[in-house]
Amino acid sequence: MRWNGVDFTVDGREPTTAEEFHRIGLHCWQDPRHREAAAFFLEPAARAGHAEAAELLGHVLFSRGEYAAAAPWLRGSAGTSRRAAHYLGRLSYDGCPPAGITASYADAAHWYREAARLGEPEAMLALGEMYLERLLPLTGAPVAHALELFAAAAALGHPYAQFRSAELYRTDFAAPDPAARCYELCLANPATTAHPLGSLMTQQSRWHLSHIRAAGDADRSGRERDRLHPRPPDEPRY
């Protein structure tokens, strides 16, 4: 089968089954030279009921900004695909009239929760930010809701979630020890440097970690001095 003058075959013959079209579409998506051909081959497989092809087709179309075309495939895959559910959350947050999706924080939260249930850390971060912005019903402090979600994403190895968890521990909970652990995780995470905010997270994590350690050393020194040389009860502590 030809696409833009290029022959695509399966073991030297024309593709005939949904699985064969899926294999070619997957190959095209993974090869930058033929990425534009991916949807062309995935669509016949998806229309034939191939679940993996349908999920990947939704991802390909969303990545290309073809949201109206992507939406039906995303909806069909959202029950089992964390990225499909996450994409629907993003479309619902801002709204996408061409896809028939109106802006709705409730709908966005629904899809983000579904994606989070399936293990998508980006959805956990998005939900946490929505709680911080007070866009969702609260049963406790916004920062408590957010930290629970950020910490869950951090445990999955997401570098920004590790950084955000550290920031909340440090600023809102005045908890230097867990903050330091999260900063350390962020600095040790190989994915940090590849993140769009990698340089900022690295700089800030090092800065705050050094201050937390310095404060801890000063506190320990003070306790040791007090142990060795106890102050009279009425002596000011300065």
Short mmCIF file of C-alpha atoms in Angstrom, two decimals:
data_model
loop_
_atom_site.label_atom_id
_atom_site.label_comp_id
_atom_site.label_asym_id
_atom_site.label_seq_id
_atom_site.Cartn_x
_atom_site.Cartn_y
_atom_site.Cartn_z
CA MET A 1 0.00 0.00 0.00
CA ARG A 2 1.37 3.40 -0.97
CA TRP A 3 1.29 6.62 1.01
CA ASN A 4 2.83 9.73 -0.54
CA GLY A 5 4.89 7.58 -2.89
CA VAL A 6 6.17 5.21 -0.19
CA ASP A 7 5.29 1.51 -0.24
CA PHE A 8 4.24 -0.03 3.09
CA THR A 9 3.88 -3.81 3.26
CA VAL A 10 3.69 -6.62 5.78
CA ASP A 11 6.31 -9.25 5.03
CA GLY A 12 6.36 -8.03 1.45
CA ARG A 13 2.61 -8.07 0.82
CA GLU A 14 -0.33 -5.73 1.08
CA PRO A 15 -1.88 -5.42 4.56
CA THR A 16 -5.32 -7.03 4.82
CA THR A 17 -6.17 -7.43 8.52
CA ALA A 18 -6.74 -4.90 11.28
CA GLU A 19 -3.65 -6.16 13.09
CA GLU A 20 -1.51 -5.64 9.99
CA PHE A 21 -2.77 -2.09 9.50
CA HIS A 22 -2.10 -1.47 13.20
CA ARG A 23 1.45 -2.77 12.89
CA ILE A 24 2.18 -0.43 9.98
CA GLY A 25 0.55 2.52 11.76
CA LEU A 26 2.56 1.85 14.90
CA HIS A 27 5.76 1.58 12.88
CA CYS A 28 5.01 4.88 11.14
CA TRP A 29 4.32 6.64 14.45
CA GLN A 30 7.60 5.41 15.90
CA ASP A 31 9.61 6.40 12.82
CA PRO A 32 9.97 10.20 12.45
CA ARG A 33 10.37 9.78 8.69
CA HIS A 34 6.87 8.34 8.32
CA ARG A 35 5.03 9.77 11.32
CA GLU A 36 2.55 11.65 9.16
CA ALA A 37 1.36 8.34 7.71
CA ALA A 38 0.41 6.85 11.09
CA ALA A 39 -3.25 7.95 11.16
CA PHE A 40 -3.75 6.82 7.55
CA PHE A 41 -2.97 3.22 8.51
CA LEU A 42 -4.37 3.23 12.02
CA GLU A 43 -7.85 4.38 11.03
CA PRO A 44 -8.85 1.24 9.06
CA ALA A 45 -7.70 -0.91 11.97
CA ALA A 46 -9.55 1.25 14.49
CA ARG A 47 -12.74 1.18 12.46
CA ALA A 48 -12.47 -2.60 12.34
CA GLY A 49 -12.53 -2.67 16.14
CA HIS A 50 -8.82 -2.98 16.90
CA ALA A 51 -8.62 -1.49 20.42
CA GLU A 52 -4.90 -0.71 20.41
CA ALA A 53 -5.16 0.98 17.02
CA ALA A 54 -8.12 3.06 18.21
CA GLU A 55 -6.25 4.18 21.34
CA LEU A 56 -3.14 5.08 19.38
CA LEU A 57 -5.18 6.86 16.71
CA GLY A 58 -6.75 9.07 19.38
CA HIS A 59 -3.27 9.86 20.70
CA VAL A 60 -1.90 10.62 17.22
CA LEU A 61 -4.78 12.92 16.31
CA PHE A 62 -4.67 14.71 19.66
CA SER A 63 -0.91 15.20 19.32
CA ARG A 64 -1.50 16.77 15.91
CA GLY A 65 -4.07 19.17 17.33
CA GLU A 66 -6.95 17.49 15.48
CA TYR A 67 -9.13 17.45 18.57
CA ALA A 68 -12.51 17.02 16.88
CA ALA A 69 -11.25 13.95 15.02
CA ALA A 70 -9.52 12.61 18.12
CA ALA A 71 -12.45 12.94 20.54
CA PRO A 72 -14.50 9.87 19.43
CA TRP A 73 -11.46 7.62 19.63
CA LEU A 74 -10.48 9.07 23.00
CA ARG A 75 -13.97 8.46 24.40
CA GLY A 76 -13.88 4.88 23.18
CA SER A 77 -10.53 4.24 24.87
CA ALA A 78 -10.87 6.28 28.05
CA GLY A 79 -12.06 3.35 30.17
CA THR A 80 -8.74 1.54 29.76
CA SER A 81 -6.29 4.17 28.52
CA ARG A 82 -4.88 6.65 30.99
CA ARG A 83 -3.67 9.02 28.31
CA ALA A 84 -7.05 9.00 26.52
CA ALA A 85 -8.81 9.89 29.78
CA HIS A 86 -6.20 12.55 30.50
CA TYR A 87 -6.68 14.11 27.06
CA LEU A 88 -10.44 14.23 27.59
CA GLY A 89 -9.79 15.99 30.88
CA ARG A 90 -7.71 18.61 29.10
CA LEU A 91 -10.34 19.11 26.42
CA SER A 92 -13.08 19.40 29.05
CA TYR A 93 -11.10 21.90 31.13
CA ASP A 94 -10.83 24.45 28.31
CA GLY A 95 -13.72 23.24 26.16
CA CYS A 96 -13.48 22.17 22.53
CA PRO A 97 -16.58 23.26 20.57
CA PRO A 98 -15.47 21.55 17.31
CA ALA A 99 -15.47 18.26 19.23
CA GLY A 100 -18.77 19.04 20.95
CA ILE A 101 -17.06 19.43 24.33
CA THR A 102 -18.08 22.36 26.50
CA ALA A 103 -15.78 23.76 29.17
CA SER A 104 -16.61 22.09 32.48
CA TYR A 105 -14.46 21.76 35.58
CA ALA A 106 -16.67 18.90 36.77
CA ASP A 107 -16.19 16.98 33.52
CA ALA A 108 -12.47 17.74 33.52
CA ALA A 109 -12.18 16.42 37.07
CA HIS A 110 -14.14 13.30 36.11
CA TRP A 111 -11.73 12.44 33.31
CA TYR A 112 -8.66 13.40 35.34
CA ARG A 113 -9.83 11.10 38.14
CA GLU A 114 -10.33 8.29 35.64
CA ALA A 115 -6.83 8.85 34.27
CA ALA A 116 -5.41 9.05 37.80
CA ARG A 117 -7.14 5.77 38.67
CA LEU A 118 -5.32 4.22 35.73
CA GLY A 119 -2.01 5.64 36.97
CA GLU A 120 -1.50 8.86 34.97
CA PRO A 121 0.69 11.23 37.02
CA GLU A 122 -0.09 14.23 34.79
CA ALA A 123 -3.78 13.83 35.66
CA MET A 124 -2.91 13.69 39.37
CA LEU A 125 -1.00 16.95 38.99
CA ALA A 126 -3.87 18.56 37.08
CA LEU A 127 -6.36 17.55 39.77
CA GLY A 128 -4.07 18.85 42.49
CA GLU A 129 -3.81 22.21 40.76
CA MET A 130 -7.59 22.37 40.43
CA TYR A 131 -7.91 21.86 44.19
CA LEU A 132 -5.34 24.60 44.84
CA GLU A 133 -7.33 26.94 42.61
CA ARG A 134 -10.53 26.00 44.50
CA LEU A 135 -12.22 24.81 41.32
CA LEU A 136 -13.56 21.61 42.92
CA PRO A 137 -15.65 20.82 46.02
CA LEU A 138 -13.50 20.60 49.14
CA THR A 139 -13.74 18.33 52.16
CA GLY A 140 -10.55 19.73 53.68
CA ALA A 141 -7.85 22.31 53.05
CA PRO A 142 -7.02 22.77 49.35
CA VAL A 143 -3.33 22.15 50.03
CA ALA A 144 -4.12 18.85 51.75
CA HIS A 145 -6.05 17.63 48.72
CA ALA A 146 -3.29 18.82 46.41
CA LEU A 147 -0.45 17.27 48.41
CA GLU A 148 -2.17 13.89 48.44
CA LEU A 149 -2.32 13.94 44.64
CA PHE A 150 1.14 15.42 44.14
CA ALA A 151 2.64 12.81 46.48
CA ALA A 152 0.91 10.00 44.56
CA ALA A 153 2.36 11.31 41.28
CA ALA A 154 5.77 11.77 42.94
CA ALA A 155 5.72 8.13 44.03
CA LEU A 156 5.34 7.21 40.35
CA GLY A 157 8.58 9.04 39.62
CA HIS A 158 7.22 12.24 38.09
CA PRO A 159 9.89 14.93 38.63
CA TYR A 160 7.57 17.93 38.72
CA ALA A 161 5.32 16.17 41.22
CA GLN A 162 8.35 15.54 43.41
CA PHE A 163 9.26 19.22 43.21
CA ARG A 164 5.70 20.42 43.86
CA SER A 165 5.37 18.07 46.82
CA ALA A 166 8.58 19.46 48.28
CA GLU A 167 7.33 23.01 47.83
CA LEU A 168 4.04 22.31 49.63
CA TYR A 169 5.79 20.48 52.47
CA ARG A 170 8.19 23.39 52.88
CA THR A 171 5.84 26.36 52.54
CA ASP A 172 2.37 25.21 53.60
CA PHE A 173 3.13 22.42 56.08
CA ALA A 174 6.46 23.69 57.50
CA ALA A 175 7.73 20.12 57.27
CA PRO A 176 11.43 20.34 56.32
CA ASP A 177 12.25 16.64 56.48
CA PRO A 178 9.69 15.39 53.92
CA ALA A 179 10.41 18.50 51.85
CA ALA A 180 14.10 17.61 51.77
CA ARG A 181 13.33 14.02 50.75
CA CYS A 182 11.21 15.22 47.85
CA TYR A 183 13.85 17.74 46.72
CA GLU A 184 16.42 14.93 46.82
CA LEU A 185 14.18 12.69 44.73
CA CYS A 186 13.74 15.46 42.18
CA LEU A 187 17.49 16.06 41.94
CA ALA A 188 18.24 12.34 41.58
CA ASN A 189 15.50 11.77 39.00
CA PRO A 190 16.96 11.31 35.47
CA ALA A 191 13.71 12.69 34.04
CA THR A 192 14.22 16.07 35.73
CA THR A 193 16.72 17.38 33.19
CA ALA A 194 14.39 16.50 30.28
CA HIS A 195 11.40 18.27 31.85
CA PRO A 196 10.58 21.74 30.44
CA LEU A 197 11.12 23.18 33.92
CA GLY A 198 14.12 20.98 34.64
CA SER A 199 16.65 23.79 35.06
CA LEU A 200 14.40 25.74 37.40
CA MET A 201 13.53 22.67 39.47
CA THR A 202 17.20 21.71 39.77
CA GLN A 203 18.28 25.20 40.83
CA GLN A 204 15.45 25.67 43.32
CA SER A 205 15.78 22.16 44.76
CA ARG A 206 19.50 22.64 45.42
CA TRP A 207 18.91 26.05 46.97
CA HIS A 208 16.12 24.98 49.31
CA LEU A 209 17.83 21.72 50.19
CA SER A 210 20.98 23.55 51.25
CA HIS A 211 18.93 25.89 53.45
CA ILE A 212 16.99 23.03 55.01
CA ARG A 213 20.22 21.20 55.81
CA ALA A 214 21.84 24.35 57.21
CA ALA A 215 18.83 25.01 59.41
CA GLY A 216 18.87 21.41 60.59
CA ASP A 217 22.57 21.60 61.43
CA ALA A 218 22.03 24.84 63.36
CA ASP A 219 19.12 23.33 65.26
CA ARG A 220 21.14 20.25 66.16
CA SER A 221 24.05 22.41 67.30
CA GLY A 222 21.72 24.45 69.48
CA ARG A 223 20.27 21.35 71.12
CA GLU A 224 23.75 19.98 71.77
CA ARG A 225 24.86 23.27 73.37
CA ASP A 226 21.77 23.26 75.57
CA ARG A 227 22.51 19.67 76.59
CA LEU A 228 26.12 20.41 77.50
CA HIS A 229 25.48 23.84 78.99
CA PRO A 230 21.89 24.08 80.20
CA ARG A 231 20.57 27.62 80.53
CA PRO A 232 18.95 28.82 83.74
CA PRO A 233 15.16 28.70 83.35
CA ASP A 234 14.87 32.52 83.37
CA GLU A 235 17.70 33.18 80.85
CA PRO A 236 16.51 34.53 77.45
CA ARG A 237 17.21 32.24 74.47
CA TYR A 238 19.15 34.72 72.29
#
